[in-house]
Tab-separated table of C-alpha atoms in Angstrom:
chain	number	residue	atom	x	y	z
A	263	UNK	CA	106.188	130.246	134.773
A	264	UNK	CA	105.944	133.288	132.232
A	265	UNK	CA	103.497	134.976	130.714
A	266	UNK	CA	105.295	133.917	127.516
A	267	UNK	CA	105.314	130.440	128.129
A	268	UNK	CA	101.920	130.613	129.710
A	269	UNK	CA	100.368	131.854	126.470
A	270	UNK	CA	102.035	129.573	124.487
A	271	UNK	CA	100.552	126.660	126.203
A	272	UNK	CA	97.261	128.377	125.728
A	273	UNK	CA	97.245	128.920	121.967
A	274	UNK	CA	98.720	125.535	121.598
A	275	UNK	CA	95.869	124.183	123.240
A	276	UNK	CA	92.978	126.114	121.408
A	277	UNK	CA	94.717	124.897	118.130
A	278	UNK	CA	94.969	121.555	119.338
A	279	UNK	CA	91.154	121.424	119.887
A	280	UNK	CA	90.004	123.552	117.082
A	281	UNK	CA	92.062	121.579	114.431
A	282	UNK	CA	90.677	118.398	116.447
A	283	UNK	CA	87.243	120.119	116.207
A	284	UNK	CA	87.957	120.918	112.144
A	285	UNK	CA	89.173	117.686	111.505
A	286	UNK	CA	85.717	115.708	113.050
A	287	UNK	CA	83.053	118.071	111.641
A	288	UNK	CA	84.337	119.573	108.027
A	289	UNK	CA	84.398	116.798	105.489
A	290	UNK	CA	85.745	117.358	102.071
A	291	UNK	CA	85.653	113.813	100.659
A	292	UNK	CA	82.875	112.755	98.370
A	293	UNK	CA	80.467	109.821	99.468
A	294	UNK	CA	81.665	107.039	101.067
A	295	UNK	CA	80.905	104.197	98.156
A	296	UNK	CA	83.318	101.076	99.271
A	297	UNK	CA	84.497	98.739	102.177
A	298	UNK	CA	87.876	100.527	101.803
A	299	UNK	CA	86.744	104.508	101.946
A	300	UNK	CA	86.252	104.457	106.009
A	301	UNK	CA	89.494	102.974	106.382
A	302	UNK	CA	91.106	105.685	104.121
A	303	UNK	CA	89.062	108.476	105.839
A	304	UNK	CA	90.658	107.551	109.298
A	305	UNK	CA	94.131	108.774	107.335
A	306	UNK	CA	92.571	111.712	105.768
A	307	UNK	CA	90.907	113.114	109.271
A	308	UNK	CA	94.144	112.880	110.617
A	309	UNK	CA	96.190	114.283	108.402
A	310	UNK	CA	93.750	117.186	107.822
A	311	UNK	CA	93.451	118.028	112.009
A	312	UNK	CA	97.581	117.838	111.569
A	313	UNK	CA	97.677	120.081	108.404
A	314	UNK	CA	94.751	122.476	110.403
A	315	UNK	CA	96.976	122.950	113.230
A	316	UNK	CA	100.268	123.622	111.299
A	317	UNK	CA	98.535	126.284	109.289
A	318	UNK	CA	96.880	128.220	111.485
A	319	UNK	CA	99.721	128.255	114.050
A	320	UNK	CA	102.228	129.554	111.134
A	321	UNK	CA	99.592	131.811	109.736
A	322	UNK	CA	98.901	133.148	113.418
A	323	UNK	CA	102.140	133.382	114.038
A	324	UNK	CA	103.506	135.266	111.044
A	325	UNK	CA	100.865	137.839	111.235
A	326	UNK	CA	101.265	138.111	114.808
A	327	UNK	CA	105.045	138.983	113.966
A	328	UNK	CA	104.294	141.640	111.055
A	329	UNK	CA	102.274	143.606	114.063
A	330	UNK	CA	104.450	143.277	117.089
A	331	UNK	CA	107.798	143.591	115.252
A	332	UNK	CA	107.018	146.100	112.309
A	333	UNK	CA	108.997	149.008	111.582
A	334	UNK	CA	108.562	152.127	114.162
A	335	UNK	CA	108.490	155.368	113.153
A	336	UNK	CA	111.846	156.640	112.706
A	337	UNK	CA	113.532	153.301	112.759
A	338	UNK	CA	116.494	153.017	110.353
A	339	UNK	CA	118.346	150.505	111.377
A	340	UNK	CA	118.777	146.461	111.006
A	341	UNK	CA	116.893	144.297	114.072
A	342	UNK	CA	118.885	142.804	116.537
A	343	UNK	CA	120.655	139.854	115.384
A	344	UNK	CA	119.577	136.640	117.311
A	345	UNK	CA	121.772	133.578	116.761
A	346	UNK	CA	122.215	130.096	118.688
A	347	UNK	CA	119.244	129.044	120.009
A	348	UNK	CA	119.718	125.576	121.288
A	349	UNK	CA	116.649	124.659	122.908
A	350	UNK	CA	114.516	126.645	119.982
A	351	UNK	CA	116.571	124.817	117.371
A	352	UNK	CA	115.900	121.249	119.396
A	353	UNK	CA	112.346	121.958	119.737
A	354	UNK	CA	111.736	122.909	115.607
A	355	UNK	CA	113.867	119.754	114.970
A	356	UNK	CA	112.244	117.092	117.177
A	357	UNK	CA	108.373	118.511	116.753
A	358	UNK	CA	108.238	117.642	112.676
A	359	UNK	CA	110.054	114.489	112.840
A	360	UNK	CA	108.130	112.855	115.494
A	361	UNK	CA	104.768	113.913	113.266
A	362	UNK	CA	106.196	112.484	110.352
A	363	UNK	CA	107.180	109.522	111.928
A	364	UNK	CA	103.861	109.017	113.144
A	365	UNK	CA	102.598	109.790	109.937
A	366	UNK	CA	104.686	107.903	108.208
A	367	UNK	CA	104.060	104.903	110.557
A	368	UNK	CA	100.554	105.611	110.335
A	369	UNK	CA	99.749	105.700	106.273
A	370	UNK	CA	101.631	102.232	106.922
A	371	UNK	CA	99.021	100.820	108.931
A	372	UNK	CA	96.448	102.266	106.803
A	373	UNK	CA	98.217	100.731	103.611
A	374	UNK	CA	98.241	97.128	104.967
A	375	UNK	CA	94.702	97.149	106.188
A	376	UNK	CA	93.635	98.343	102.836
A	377	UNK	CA	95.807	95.487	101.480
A	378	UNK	CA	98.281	96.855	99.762
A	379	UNK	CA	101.243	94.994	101.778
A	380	UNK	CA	99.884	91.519	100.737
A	381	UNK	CA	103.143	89.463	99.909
A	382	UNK	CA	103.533	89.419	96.306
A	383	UNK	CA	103.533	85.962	94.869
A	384	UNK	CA	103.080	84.465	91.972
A	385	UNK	CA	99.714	83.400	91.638
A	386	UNK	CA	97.214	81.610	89.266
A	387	UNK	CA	93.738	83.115	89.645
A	388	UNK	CA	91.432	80.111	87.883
A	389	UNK	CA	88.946	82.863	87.840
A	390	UNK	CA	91.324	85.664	85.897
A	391	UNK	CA	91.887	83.043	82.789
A	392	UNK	CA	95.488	83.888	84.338
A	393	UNK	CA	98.737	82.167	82.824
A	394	UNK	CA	99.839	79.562	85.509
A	395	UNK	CA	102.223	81.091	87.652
A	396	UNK	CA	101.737	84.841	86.294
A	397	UNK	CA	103.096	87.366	88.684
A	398	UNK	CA	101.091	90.003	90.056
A	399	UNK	CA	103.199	92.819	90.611
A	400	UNK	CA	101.108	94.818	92.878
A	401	UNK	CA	97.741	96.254	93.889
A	402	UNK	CA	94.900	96.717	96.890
A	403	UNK	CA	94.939	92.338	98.155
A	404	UNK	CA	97.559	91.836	95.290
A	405	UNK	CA	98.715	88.408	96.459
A	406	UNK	CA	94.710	87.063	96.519
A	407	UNK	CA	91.342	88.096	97.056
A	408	UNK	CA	91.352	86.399	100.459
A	409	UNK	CA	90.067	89.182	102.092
A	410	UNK	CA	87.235	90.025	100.814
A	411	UNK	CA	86.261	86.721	100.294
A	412	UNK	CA	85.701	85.817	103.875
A	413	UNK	CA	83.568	88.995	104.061
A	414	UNK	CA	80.087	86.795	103.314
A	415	UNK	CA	79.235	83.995	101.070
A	416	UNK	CA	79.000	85.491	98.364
A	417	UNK	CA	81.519	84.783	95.776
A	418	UNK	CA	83.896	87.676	94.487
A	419	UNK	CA	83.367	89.040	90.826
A	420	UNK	CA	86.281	88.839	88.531
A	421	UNK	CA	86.828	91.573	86.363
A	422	UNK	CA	89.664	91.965	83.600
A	423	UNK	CA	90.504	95.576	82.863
A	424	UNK	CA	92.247	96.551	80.064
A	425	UNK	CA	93.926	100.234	79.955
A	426	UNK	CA	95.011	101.877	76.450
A	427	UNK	CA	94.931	105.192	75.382
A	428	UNK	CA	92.065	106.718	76.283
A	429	UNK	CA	90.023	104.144	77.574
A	430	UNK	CA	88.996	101.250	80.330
A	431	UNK	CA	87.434	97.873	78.811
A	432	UNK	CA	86.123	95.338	81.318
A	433	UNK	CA	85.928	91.821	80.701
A	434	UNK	CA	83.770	89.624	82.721
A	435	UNK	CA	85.755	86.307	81.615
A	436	UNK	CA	82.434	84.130	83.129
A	437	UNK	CA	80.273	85.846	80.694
A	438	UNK	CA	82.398	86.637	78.342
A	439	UNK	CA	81.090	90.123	78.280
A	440	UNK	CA	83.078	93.309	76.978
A	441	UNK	CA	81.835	96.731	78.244
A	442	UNK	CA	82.660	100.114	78.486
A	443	UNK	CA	81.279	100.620	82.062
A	444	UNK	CA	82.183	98.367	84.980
A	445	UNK	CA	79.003	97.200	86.687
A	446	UNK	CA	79.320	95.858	89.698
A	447	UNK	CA	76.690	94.784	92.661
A	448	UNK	CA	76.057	95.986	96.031
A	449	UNK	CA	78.105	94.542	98.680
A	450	UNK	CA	79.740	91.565	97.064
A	451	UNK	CA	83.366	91.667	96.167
A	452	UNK	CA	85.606	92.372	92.883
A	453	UNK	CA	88.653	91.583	92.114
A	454	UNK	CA	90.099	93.079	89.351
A	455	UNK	CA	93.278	91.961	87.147
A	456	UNK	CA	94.300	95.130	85.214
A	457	UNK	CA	96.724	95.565	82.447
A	458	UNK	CA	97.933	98.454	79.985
A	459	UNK	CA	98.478	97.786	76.414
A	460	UNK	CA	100.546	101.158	75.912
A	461	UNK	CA	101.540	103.561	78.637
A	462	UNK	CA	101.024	103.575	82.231
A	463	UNK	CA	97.532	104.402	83.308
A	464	UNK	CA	96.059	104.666	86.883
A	465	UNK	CA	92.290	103.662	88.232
A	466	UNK	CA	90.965	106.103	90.715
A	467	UNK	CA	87.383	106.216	91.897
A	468	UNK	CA	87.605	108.641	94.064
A	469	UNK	CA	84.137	107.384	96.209
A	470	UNK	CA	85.868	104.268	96.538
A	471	UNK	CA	89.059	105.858	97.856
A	472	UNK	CA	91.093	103.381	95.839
A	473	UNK	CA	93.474	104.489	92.862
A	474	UNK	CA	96.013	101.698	91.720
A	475	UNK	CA	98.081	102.068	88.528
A	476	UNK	CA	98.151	100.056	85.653
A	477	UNK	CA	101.108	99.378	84.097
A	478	UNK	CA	102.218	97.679	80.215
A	479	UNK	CA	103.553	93.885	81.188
A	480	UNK	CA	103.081	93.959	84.759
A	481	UNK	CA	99.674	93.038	85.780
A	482	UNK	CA	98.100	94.789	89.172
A	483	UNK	CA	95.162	93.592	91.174
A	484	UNK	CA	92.499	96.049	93.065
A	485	UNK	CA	89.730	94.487	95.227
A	486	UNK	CA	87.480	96.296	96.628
A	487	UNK	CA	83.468	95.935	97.988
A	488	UNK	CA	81.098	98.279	96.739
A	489	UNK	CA	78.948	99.459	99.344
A	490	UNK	CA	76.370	102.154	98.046
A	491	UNK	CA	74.581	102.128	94.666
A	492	UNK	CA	74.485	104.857	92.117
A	493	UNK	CA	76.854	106.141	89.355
A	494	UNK	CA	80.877	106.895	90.064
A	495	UNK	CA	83.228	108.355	87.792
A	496	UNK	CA	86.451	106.201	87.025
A	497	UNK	CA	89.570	108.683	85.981
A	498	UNK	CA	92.766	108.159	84.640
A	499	UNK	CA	95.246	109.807	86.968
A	500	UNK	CA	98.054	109.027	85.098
A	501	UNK	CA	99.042	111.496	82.534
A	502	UNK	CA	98.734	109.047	79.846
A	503	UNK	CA	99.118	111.476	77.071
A	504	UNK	CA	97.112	114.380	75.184
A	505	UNK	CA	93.636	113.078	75.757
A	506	UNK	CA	94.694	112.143	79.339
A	507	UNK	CA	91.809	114.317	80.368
A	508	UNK	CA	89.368	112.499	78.916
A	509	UNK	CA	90.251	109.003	79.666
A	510	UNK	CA	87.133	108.414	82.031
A	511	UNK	CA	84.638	105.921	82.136
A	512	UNK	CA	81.843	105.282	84.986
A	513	UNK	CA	81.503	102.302	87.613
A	514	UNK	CA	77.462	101.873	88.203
A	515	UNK	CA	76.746	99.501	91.459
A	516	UNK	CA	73.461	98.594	91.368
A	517	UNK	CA	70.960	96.526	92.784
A	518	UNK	CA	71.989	92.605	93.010
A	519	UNK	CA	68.731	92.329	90.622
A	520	UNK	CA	69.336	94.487	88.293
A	521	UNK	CA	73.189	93.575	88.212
A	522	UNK	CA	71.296	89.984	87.464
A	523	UNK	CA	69.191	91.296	84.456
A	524	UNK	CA	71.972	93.752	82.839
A	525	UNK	CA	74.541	90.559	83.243
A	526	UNK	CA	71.681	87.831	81.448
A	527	UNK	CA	71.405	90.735	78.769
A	528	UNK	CA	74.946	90.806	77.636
A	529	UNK	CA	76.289	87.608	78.687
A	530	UNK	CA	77.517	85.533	76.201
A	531	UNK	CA	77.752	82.665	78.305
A	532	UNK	CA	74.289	80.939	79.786
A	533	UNK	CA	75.332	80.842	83.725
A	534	UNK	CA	76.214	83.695	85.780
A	535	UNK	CA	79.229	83.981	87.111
A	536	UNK	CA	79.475	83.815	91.007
């Protein structure tokens, strides 16, 4: 074997483990805040040990060629011309599109355990107020909220969120409550029926890892468990127009009790909703 090939062996193996290394022990992601977030982070760590390794073997690799091939002293002519490669031109060929097959296969898996390959169907969510057979046109469990249901016996939270330039309202139909911050309670589920009443909108929260757009006339669903209480910014990442910027609100997960007390406080409606 040559030293050529012997080295490159070598330096693809440190980059293998360092971007390995990289990818395990430098996080970049805020707090993990929902059921969904760990699931998400398995993408992220992998793309980000990928996207380590293709960056520092290109950076590596071009300064290694401004050194060994610059101009010598007295040099005046062109380099030698190099043409027809096969086995080079194979190798640069094959090496990307089995990574973004995997990748591609990968974000796949990702998507559907998230939920966001549920069949769409027409549905009629009793708990939504929904028209009978409304379709829901997408979303995180868009077909139902089967999945998080069977996560404990607690029963999920319906939420109705309304989208408009440049604000979210919820609507908690079994309380008949309107608010300006979604408040939601540790570790029980939420399903949420969203709608625009202008231009296309999107709900990110970025601790939840979820973003899902909402769109005028086609209603979306997002469900998601909280899983860690405090204060979360909601942002519109749609460019919804000139206040786009400030189109934010805040989802506050609190405390079963205190979800309780701030739900008896504004609820129109004598029962809370389960």
């Amino acid at each position: 074997m040559s030293p050529t090939a012997i080295y490159t062996i070598l330096a693809s193996l440190i980059l293998t483990i360092g971007g390995i290394w990289v990818g395990n022990n430098v996080n970049l992601l805020p707090v993990v805040a929902s059921s969904n977030a760990p699931i998400y982070d398995e993408l992220f760590k992998v793309l980000f040990i990928i996207g380590t390794i293709l960056f520092v073997g290109m950076f590596g690799l071009v300064v290694y060629s401004l050194i060994k091939f610059r101009r010598k002293p007295g040099q005046i002519g062109d380099g030698l011309a190099i043409e027809d490669n096969l086995p080079l031109e194979i190798f640069w060929t094959a090496v990307p599109a089995i990574i973004i097959l995997f990748v591609g296969l990968y974000s796949y898996d990702i998507y559907d355990r998230m939920g966001g390959m549920q069949t769409l169907t027409h549905v009629n969510h009793d708990q939504h107020a929904m028209a009978p057979e409304e379709k829901v046109w997408g979303g995180i469990g868009s077909s139902s909220s089967q999945g998080l249901m069977q996560e404990g016996s607690l029963g999920t939270i319906p939420v109705e969120v309304t989208a408009m330039q440049f604000a979210f309202l919820f609507h908690y139909p079994a309380g008949d409550i309107i608010s300006g911050e979604l408040h939601v309670p540790v570790g029980q589920p939420v399903s949420m029926k969203m709608e625009s009443k202008d231009v296309i909108h999107a709900f990110w929260v970025p601790e939840f890892r979820l973003k899902q757009d909402v769109i005028p006339g086609q209603p979306t669903i997002l469900n998601f468990t909280p899983t860690r209480i405090g204060k979360y910014p909601i942002i519109c990442a749609e460019l919804c127009g000139p206040y786009h910027g400030g189109m934010r609100s805040t989802v506050v997960v609190e405390d079963p009790e205190d979800y309780k007390n701030w739900y008896m406080k504004n609820s129109k409606k004598p029962s809370l909703e389960a």
